[in-house]
């Protein structure tokens, strides 16, 4: 997963929140559900686009299967940028 963006003190918390939610989603959707690896790869690609640590922290209480809807509802402000001057 790419590096998260945000205040220094939020980065570790964001990483932990992202890891927990991604793991819960993989378990529910792939291991226990009926998704295959291609379905998971598509969801993982969407998750990679969310670079704001605060977004992941805000989702820390979500259940794994909810990640699908959460990623669809994410805004452009939650996504990372290649522009260092943004």
GROMACS .gro file of N, CA and C in nm:
model
  258
    1UNK      N    1   0.084  -0.118   0.000
    1UNK     CA    2   0.000   0.000   0.000
    1UNK      C    3   0.089   0.125   0.000
    2UNK      N    4   0.043   0.229  -0.065
    2UNK     CA    5   0.123   0.351  -0.070
    2UNK      C    6   0.127   0.425   0.063
    3UNK      N    7   0.223   0.511   0.074
    3UNK     CA    8   0.239   0.596   0.193
    3UNK      C    9   0.116   0.685   0.209
    4UNK      N   10   0.070   0.701   0.331
    4UNK     CA   11  -0.044   0.789   0.357
    4UNK      C   12   0.003   0.933   0.371
    5UNK      N   13  -0.091   1.025   0.351
    5UNK     CA   14  -0.063   1.168   0.364
    5UNK      C   15  -0.140   1.222   0.483
    6UNK      N   16  -0.083   1.321   0.547
    6UNK     CA   17  -0.150   1.387   0.658
    6UNK      C   18  -0.052   1.431   0.764
    7UNK      N   19  -0.104   1.478   0.877
    7UNK     CA   20  -0.017   1.520   0.986
    7UNK      C   21   0.066   1.402   1.036
    8UNK      N   22   0.187   1.431   1.077
    8UNK     CA   23   0.281   1.326   1.121
    8UNK      C   24   0.219   1.236   1.228
    9UNK      N   25   0.148   1.294   1.324
    9UNK     CA   26   0.092   1.212   1.432
    9UNK      C   27  -0.025   1.125   1.387
   10UNK      N   28  -0.082   1.151   1.271
   10UNK     CA   29  -0.195   1.071   1.221
   10UNK      C   30  -0.149   0.956   1.132
   11UNK      N   31  -0.027   0.959   1.084
   11UNK     CA   32   0.017   0.860   0.987
   11UNK      C   33   0.017   0.717   1.041
   12UNK      N   34   0.073   0.695   1.160
   12UNK     CA   35   0.076   0.560   1.218
   12UNK      C   36  -0.064   0.509   1.246
   13UNK      N   37  -0.148   0.596   1.300
   13UNK     CA   38  -0.286   0.559   1.331
   13UNK      C   39  -0.361   0.527   1.202
   14UNK      N   40  -0.339   0.604   1.100
   14UNK     CA   41  -0.401   0.579   0.971
   14UNK      C   42  -0.356   0.446   0.912
   15UNK      N   43  -0.227   0.416   0.923
   15UNK     CA   44  -0.174   0.289   0.874
   15UNK      C   45  -0.238   0.171   0.947
   16UNK      N   46  -0.247   0.181   1.079
   16UNK     CA   47  -0.309   0.073   1.157
   16UNK      C   48  -0.457   0.057   1.122
   17UNK      N   49  -0.527   0.169   1.107
   17UNK     CA   50  -0.669   0.164   1.073
   17UNK      C   51  -0.688   0.103   0.935
   18UNK      N   52  -0.605   0.142   0.840
   18UNK     CA   53  -0.615   0.086   0.704
   18UNK      C   54  -0.587  -0.064   0.706
   19UNK      N   55  -0.483  -0.103   0.776
   19UNK     CA   56  -0.448  -0.245   0.783
   19UNK      C   57  -0.562  -0.327   0.844
   20UNK      N   58  -0.619  -0.278   0.953
   20UNK     CA   59  -0.727  -0.351   1.019
   20UNK      C   60  -0.849  -0.365   0.927
   21UNK      N   61  -0.887  -0.256   0.863
   21UNK     CA   62  -1.005  -0.259   0.777
   21UNK      C   63  -0.981  -0.344   0.653
   22UNK      N   64  -0.866  -0.333   0.592
   22UNK     CA   65  -0.836  -0.415   0.473
   22UNK      C   66  -0.832  -0.564   0.509
   23UNK      N   67  -0.774  -0.597   0.623
   23UNK     CA   68  -0.769  -0.736   0.667
   23UNK      C   69  -0.909  -0.790   0.693
   24UNK      N   70  -0.991  -0.710   0.762
   24UNK     CA   71  -1.129  -0.752   0.791
   24UNK      C   72  -1.208  -0.769   0.662
   25UNK      N   73  -1.188  -0.679   0.566
   25UNK     CA   74  -1.259  -0.689   0.439
   25UNK      C   75  -1.215  -0.814   0.362
   26UNK      N   76  -1.086  -0.841   0.359
   26UNK     CA   77  -1.037  -0.959   0.288
   26UNK      C   78  -1.092  -1.087   0.351
   27UNK      N   79  -1.093  -1.093   0.480
   27UNK     CA   80  -1.145  -1.211   0.549
   27UNK      C   81  -1.293  -1.231   0.517
   28UNK      N   82  -1.372  -1.124   0.527
   28UNK     CA   83  -1.516  -1.135   0.505
   28UNK      C   84  -1.551  -1.162   0.359
   29UNK      N   85  -1.482  -1.097   0.268
   29UNK     CA   86  -1.520  -1.105   0.127
   29UNK      C   87  -1.455  -1.220   0.051
   30UNK      N   88  -1.329  -1.250   0.081
   30UNK     CA   89  -1.256  -1.353   0.007
   30UNK      C   90  -1.251  -1.484   0.083
   31UNK      N   91  -1.200  -1.479   0.206
   31UNK     CA   92  -1.180  -1.602   0.283
   31UNK      C   93  -1.315  -1.666   0.318
   32UNK      N   94  -1.406  -1.586   0.373
   32UNK     CA   95  -1.535  -1.639   0.415
   32UNK      C   96  -1.645  -1.615   0.313
   33UNK      N   97  -1.622  -1.526   0.219
   33UNK     CA   98  -1.723  -1.491   0.119
   33UNK      C   99  -1.700  -1.562  -0.013
   34UNK      N  100  -1.761  -1.507  -0.117
   34UNK     CA  101  -1.753  -1.571  -0.248
   34UNK      C  102  -1.672  -1.490  -0.350
   35UNK      N  103  -1.594  -1.393  -0.304
   35UNK     CA  104  -1.510  -1.316  -0.394
   35UNK      C  105  -1.388  -1.398  -0.435
   36UNK      N  106  -1.343  -1.375  -0.559
   36UNK     CA  107  -1.218  -1.435  -0.601
   36UNK      C  108  -1.108  -1.328  -0.596
   37UNK      N  109  -0.989  -1.366  -0.630
   37UNK     CA  110  -0.876  -1.273  -0.621
   37UNK      C  111  -0.889  -1.156  -0.717
   38UNK      N  112  -0.954  -1.175  -0.830
   38UNK     CA  113  -0.974  -1.065  -0.926
   38UNK      C  114  -1.066  -0.958  -0.867
   39UNK      N  115  -1.172  -1.002  -0.797
   39UNK     CA  116  -1.262  -0.907  -0.730
   39UNK      C  117  -1.185  -0.830  -0.624
   40UNK      N  118  -1.104  -0.902  -0.547
   40UNK     CA  119  -1.027  -0.838  -0.441
   40UNK      C  120  -0.926  -0.739  -0.499
   41UNK      N  121  -0.862  -0.775  -0.607
   41UNK     CA  122  -0.762  -0.686  -0.669
   41UNK      C  123  -0.826  -0.554  -0.711
   42UNK      N  124  -0.949  -0.559  -0.760
   42UNK     CA  125  -1.019  -0.437  -0.799
   42UNK      C  126  -1.047  -0.348  -0.677
   43UNK      N  127  -1.092  -0.410  -0.568
   43UNK     CA  128  -1.119  -0.334  -0.446
   43UNK      C  129  -0.988  -0.277  -0.388
   44UNK      N  130  -0.883  -0.357  -0.392
   44UNK     CA  131  -0.754  -0.314  -0.340
   44UNK      C  132  -0.701  -0.194  -0.419
   45UNK      N  133  -0.724  -0.192  -0.548
   45UNK     CA  134  -0.680  -0.079  -0.631
   45UNK      C  135  -0.753   0.049  -0.589
   46UNK      N  136  -0.882   0.039  -0.561
   46UNK     CA  137  -0.958   0.155  -0.513
   46UNK      C  138  -0.902   0.201  -0.378
   47UNK      N  139  -0.870   0.107  -0.292
   47UNK     CA  140  -0.817   0.141  -0.159
   47UNK      C  141  -0.682   0.211  -0.170
   48UNK      N  142  -0.601   0.170  -0.265
   48UNK     CA  143  -0.469   0.232  -0.284
   48UNK      C  144  -0.481   0.380  -0.318
   49UNK      N  145  -0.591   0.419  -0.378
   49UNK     CA  146  -0.611   0.558  -0.418
   49UNK      C  147  -0.641   0.650  -0.299
   50UNK      N  148  -0.684   0.592  -0.187
   50UNK     CA  149  -0.717   0.673  -0.069
   50UNK      C  150  -0.590   0.696   0.011
   51UNK      N  151  -0.537   0.815   0.000
   51UNK     CA  152  -0.408   0.846   0.061
   51UNK      C  153  -0.419   0.927   0.190
   52UNK      N  154  -0.536   0.981   0.219
   52UNK     CA  155  -0.551   1.066   0.337
   52UNK      C  156  -0.562   0.979   0.463
   53UNK      N  157  -0.466   0.990   0.553
   53UNK     CA  158  -0.467   0.912   0.676
   53UNK      C  159  -0.596   0.933   0.755
   54UNK      N  160  -0.645   1.055   0.757
   54UNK     CA  161  -0.768   1.086   0.830
   54UNK      C  162  -0.888   1.008   0.780
   55UNK      N  163  -0.893   0.979   0.650
   55UNK     CA  164  -1.004   0.901   0.597
   55UNK      C  165  -1.005   0.762   0.658
   56UNK      N  166  -0.888   0.700   0.663
   56UNK     CA  167  -0.879   0.565   0.720
   56UNK      C  168  -0.909   0.567   0.870
   57UNK      N  169  -0.865   0.670   0.938
   57UNK     CA  170  -0.895   0.683   1.081
   57UNK      C  171  -1.046   0.698   1.101
   58UNK      N  172  -1.109   0.776   1.018
   58UNK     CA  173  -1.254   0.796   1.028
   58UNK      C  174  -1.332   0.665   1.008
   59UNK      N  175  -1.275   0.572   0.934
   59UNK     CA  176  -1.342   0.445   0.905
   59UNK      C  177  -1.303   0.334   1.002
   60UNK      N  178  -1.232   0.365   1.107
   60UNK     CA  179  -1.174   0.263   1.195
   60UNK      C  180  -1.277   0.173   1.262
   61UNK      N  181  -1.401   0.217   1.278
   61UNK     CA  182  -1.504   0.136   1.342
   61UNK      C  183  -1.587   0.056   1.241
   62UNK      N  184  -1.558   0.072   1.112
   62UNK     CA  185  -1.637   0.006   1.007
   62UNK      C  186  -1.609  -0.144   1.005
   63UNK      N  187  -1.708  -0.218   0.959
   63UNK     CA  188  -1.692  -0.362   0.938
   63UNK      C  189  -1.630  -0.385   0.801
   64UNK      N  190  -1.559  -0.494   0.786
   64UNK     CA  191  -1.490  -0.525   0.662
   64UNK      C  192  -1.574  -0.514   0.536
   65UNK      N  193  -1.692  -0.577   0.532
   65UNK     CA  194  -1.773  -0.569   0.410
   65UNK      C  195  -1.819  -0.427   0.375
   66UNK      N  196  -1.819  -0.337   0.472
   66UNK     CA  197  -1.860  -0.199   0.447
   66UNK      C  198  -1.758  -0.123   0.363
   67UNK      N  199  -1.638  -0.177   0.351
   67UNK     CA  200  -1.533  -0.109   0.277
   67UNK      C  201  -1.574  -0.081   0.133
   68UNK      N  202  -1.652  -0.167   0.073
   68UNK     CA  203  -1.697  -0.149  -0.065
   68UNK      C  204  -1.769  -0.015  -0.079
   69UNK      N  205  -1.869   0.007   0.004
   69UNK     CA  206  -1.947   0.131  -0.002
   69UNK      C  207  -1.865   0.252   0.041
   70UNK      N  208  -1.781   0.233   0.140
   70UNK     CA  209  -1.698   0.344   0.188
   70UNK      C  210  -1.605   0.395   0.078
   71UNK      N  211  -1.544   0.305   0.006
   71UNK     CA  212  -1.454   0.345  -0.103
   71UNK      C  213  -1.531   0.414  -0.215
   72UNK      N  214  -1.651   0.365  -0.244
   72UNK     CA  215  -1.732   0.429  -0.348
   72UNK      C  216  -1.774   0.570  -0.307
   73UNK      N  217  -1.789   0.594  -0.177
   73UNK     CA  218  -1.832   0.724  -0.127
   73UNK      C  219  -1.715   0.822  -0.105
   74UNK      N  220  -1.592   0.773  -0.114
   74UNK     CA  221  -1.476   0.860  -0.093
   74UNK      C  222  -1.473   0.971  -0.198
   75UNK      N  223  -1.427   1.086  -0.157
   75UNK     CA  224  -1.422   1.200  -0.247
   75UNK      C  225  -1.282   1.219  -0.302
   76UNK      N  226  -1.271   1.309  -0.397
   76UNK     CA  227  -1.142   1.341  -0.457
   76UNK      C  228  -1.043   1.393  -0.351
   77UNK      N  229  -1.094   1.459  -0.249
   77UNK     CA  230  -1.009   1.513  -0.143
   77UNK      C  231  -0.942   1.403  -0.061
   78UNK      N  232  -0.998   1.282  -0.065
   78UNK     CA  233  -0.943   1.169   0.010
   78UNK      C  234  -0.833   1.098  -0.067
   79UNK      N  235  -0.825   1.123  -0.196
   79UNK     CA  236  -0.728   1.056  -0.281
   79UNK      C  237  -0.595   1.130  -0.279
   80UNK      N  238  -0.490   1.057  -0.307
   80UNK     CA  239  -0.357   1.117  -0.308
   80UNK      C  240  -0.334   1.198  -0.433
   81UNK      N  241  -0.221   1.262  -0.433
   81UNK     CA  242  -0.183   1.345  -0.547
   81UNK      C  243  -0.035   1.326  -0.576
   82UNK      N  244  -0.001   1.334  -0.701
   82UNK     CA  245   0.139   1.333  -0.740
   82UNK      C  246   0.198   1.473  -0.738
   83UNK      N  247   0.113   1.573  -0.719
   83UNK     CA  248   0.154   1.713  -0.722
   83UNK      C  249   0.207   1.755  -0.585
   84UNK      N  250   0.336   1.780  -0.570
   84UNK     CA  251   0.391   1.817  -0.440
   84UNK      C  252   0.350   1.959  -0.399
   85UNK      N  253   0.291   2.036  -0.489
   85UNK     CA  254   0.253   2.174  -0.458
   85UNK      C  255   0.107   2.188  -0.422
   86UNK      N  256   0.035   2.077  -0.411
   86UNK     CA  257  -0.107   2.079  -0.378
   86UNK      C  258  -0.131   2.125  -0.237
   0.00000   0.00000   0.00000
